[in-house]
């Protein structure tokens, strides 16, 4: 297992950037699990089905704890995502959350 390997990564937003990040993380085996949420569950599922060890989620509140969460949504959705992440009981102190702009 590479030293830069993370057990879990969440990706919020399954557009071009989110899908590219998920694909690269998958292709370079940088995570054991990739959890994907998108406003459209169908889009989340579509991306997750193309990857190994990926799972789609219907709500941000259901995402598991992850060492790293990428928010790859448009800027006007950041506040909504942050509020929903704050209500997610799975997110732990020390989990990193990064917005890609």
mmCIF file of C-alpha atoms in Angstrom:
data_model
loop_
_atom_site.group_PDB
_atom_site.id
_atom_site.type_symbol
_atom_site.label_atom_id
_atom_site.label_comp_id
_atom_site.label_asym_id
_atom_site.label_seq_id
_atom_site.Cartn_x
_atom_site.Cartn_y
_atom_site.Cartn_z
ATOM 1 C CA UNK A 1 0.000 0.000 0.000
ATOM 2 C CA UNK A 2 1.512 3.357 -0.992
ATOM 3 C CA UNK A 3 2.337 5.741 1.849
ATOM 4 C CA UNK A 4 0.046 8.385 0.317
ATOM 5 C CA UNK A 5 -2.931 6.004 0.412
ATOM 6 C CA UNK A 6 -6.087 7.211 2.185
ATOM 7 C CA UNK A 7 -8.780 4.838 3.356
ATOM 8 C CA UNK A 8 -11.752 6.999 2.381
ATOM 9 C CA UNK A 9 -12.349 9.981 0.137
ATOM 10 C CA UNK A 10 -15.668 11.769 -0.372
ATOM 11 C CA UNK A 11 -16.475 13.737 -3.490
ATOM 12 C CA UNK A 12 -19.408 16.121 -3.477
ATOM 13 C CA UNK A 13 -20.294 17.028 -7.045
ATOM 14 C CA UNK A 14 -20.166 14.563 -9.930
ATOM 15 C CA UNK A 15 -19.611 17.036 -12.748
ATOM 16 C CA UNK A 16 -16.460 17.153 -14.872
ATOM 17 C CA UNK A 17 -14.107 18.046 -12.007
ATOM 18 C CA UNK A 18 -15.622 15.618 -9.494
ATOM 19 C CA UNK A 19 -15.644 12.773 -11.984
ATOM 20 C CA UNK A 20 -12.047 13.492 -13.029
ATOM 21 C CA UNK A 21 -10.877 13.528 -9.396
ATOM 22 C CA UNK A 22 -12.746 10.292 -8.672
ATOM 23 C CA UNK A 23 -11.294 8.622 -11.763
ATOM 24 C CA UNK A 24 -7.725 9.727 -10.980
ATOM 25 C CA UNK A 25 -7.992 8.696 -7.318
ATOM 26 C CA UNK A 26 -9.325 5.345 -8.502
ATOM 27 C CA UNK A 27 -6.741 4.862 -11.269
ATOM 28 C CA UNK A 28 -3.822 5.648 -8.966
ATOM 29 C CA UNK A 29 -5.281 3.543 -6.150
ATOM 30 C CA UNK A 30 -5.134 6.453 -3.696
ATOM 31 C CA UNK A 31 -8.162 5.386 -1.649
ATOM 32 C CA UNK A 32 -9.844 2.234 -0.464
ATOM 33 C CA UNK A 33 -13.297 3.775 -0.837
ATOM 34 C CA UNK A 34 -14.568 6.698 -2.901
ATOM 35 C CA UNK A 35 -17.963 8.019 -1.817
ATOM 36 C CA UNK A 36 -19.783 10.223 -4.290
ATOM 37 C CA UNK A 37 -22.702 12.598 -3.812
ATOM 38 C CA UNK A 38 -24.302 14.720 -6.486
ATOM 39 C CA UNK A 39 -27.541 16.677 -6.532
ATOM 40 C CA UNK A 40 -28.712 14.055 -9.035
ATOM 41 C CA UNK A 41 -28.396 10.570 -7.524
ATOM 42 C CA UNK A 42 -28.432 9.169 -11.064
ATOM 43 C CA UNK A 43 -25.231 11.120 -11.837
ATOM 44 C CA UNK A 44 -23.590 9.898 -8.613
ATOM 45 C CA UNK A 45 -24.468 6.321 -9.489
ATOM 46 C CA UNK A 46 -23.183 6.707 -13.045
ATOM 47 C CA UNK A 47 -19.751 7.853 -11.825
ATOM 48 C CA UNK A 48 -19.577 5.272 -9.015
ATOM 49 C CA UNK A 49 -20.365 2.396 -11.370
ATOM 50 C CA UNK A 50 -17.347 3.240 -13.537
ATOM 51 C CA UNK A 51 -14.916 2.952 -10.613
ATOM 52 C CA UNK A 52 -13.593 0.258 -8.311
ATOM 53 C CA UNK A 53 -14.596 0.590 -4.657
ATOM 54 C CA UNK A 54 -16.905 3.561 -5.184
ATOM 55 C CA UNK A 55 -20.378 4.116 -3.806
ATOM 56 C CA UNK A 56 -23.032 6.704 -4.590
ATOM 57 C CA UNK A 57 -24.979 8.445 -1.827
ATOM 58 C CA UNK A 58 -28.368 10.152 -1.962
ATOM 59 C CA UNK A 59 -27.599 12.851 0.631
ATOM 60 C CA UNK A 60 -24.538 14.624 2.028
ATOM 61 C CA UNK A 61 -25.730 13.711 5.509
ATOM 62 C CA UNK A 62 -25.241 10.019 4.645
ATOM 63 C CA UNK A 63 -21.636 10.315 3.449
ATOM 64 C CA UNK A 64 -19.214 8.332 5.617
ATOM 65 C CA UNK A 65 -16.285 9.757 7.532
ATOM 66 C CA UNK A 66 -13.381 10.388 5.189
ATOM 67 C CA UNK A 67 -9.873 11.651 5.652
ATOM 68 C CA UNK A 68 -10.513 13.948 2.707
ATOM 69 C CA UNK A 69 -13.722 15.407 1.261
ATOM 70 C CA UNK A 70 -13.614 17.341 -1.993
ATOM 71 C CA UNK A 71 -16.405 19.801 -2.733
ATOM 72 C CA UNK A 72 -16.443 20.162 -6.505
ATOM 73 C CA UNK A 73 -19.719 22.028 -6.816
ATOM 74 C CA UNK A 74 -20.311 25.458 -8.316
ATOM 75 C CA UNK A 75 -19.448 28.275 -5.901
ATOM 76 C CA UNK A 76 -23.097 29.096 -5.222
ATOM 77 C CA UNK A 77 -23.603 25.600 -3.723
ATOM 78 C CA UNK A 78 -20.706 25.749 -1.224
ATOM 79 C CA UNK A 79 -22.795 27.188 1.608
ATOM 80 C CA UNK A 80 -25.466 24.506 1.219
ATOM 81 C CA UNK A 81 -22.813 21.757 1.150
ATOM 82 C CA UNK A 82 -21.022 23.148 4.197
ATOM 83 C CA UNK A 83 -24.262 23.345 6.183
ATOM 84 C CA UNK A 84 -25.214 19.785 5.266
ATOM 85 C CA UNK A 85 -21.714 18.518 6.098
ATOM 86 C CA UNK A 86 -21.992 20.235 9.488
ATOM 87 C CA UNK A 87 -25.094 18.122 10.143
ATOM 88 C CA UNK A 88 -23.380 14.878 9.084
ATOM 89 C CA UNK A 89 -22.655 12.925 12.267
ATOM 90 C CA UNK A 90 -20.127 10.742 10.403
ATOM 91 C CA UNK A 91 -17.678 13.607 9.805
ATOM 92 C CA UNK A 92 -14.979 13.509 12.462
ATOM 93 C CA UNK A 93 -12.596 16.062 13.894
ATOM 94 C CA UNK A 94 -9.523 16.004 11.683
ATOM 95 C CA UNK A 95 -11.348 15.081 8.470
ATOM 96 C CA UNK A 96 -10.221 17.563 5.806
ATOM 97 C CA UNK A 97 -12.722 19.313 3.574
ATOM 98 C CA UNK A 98 -11.486 21.085 0.467
ATOM 99 C CA UNK A 99 -13.419 23.171 -2.047
ATOM 100 C CA UNK A 100 -12.099 23.055 -5.589
ATOM 101 C CA UNK A 101 -12.787 26.306 -7.429
#
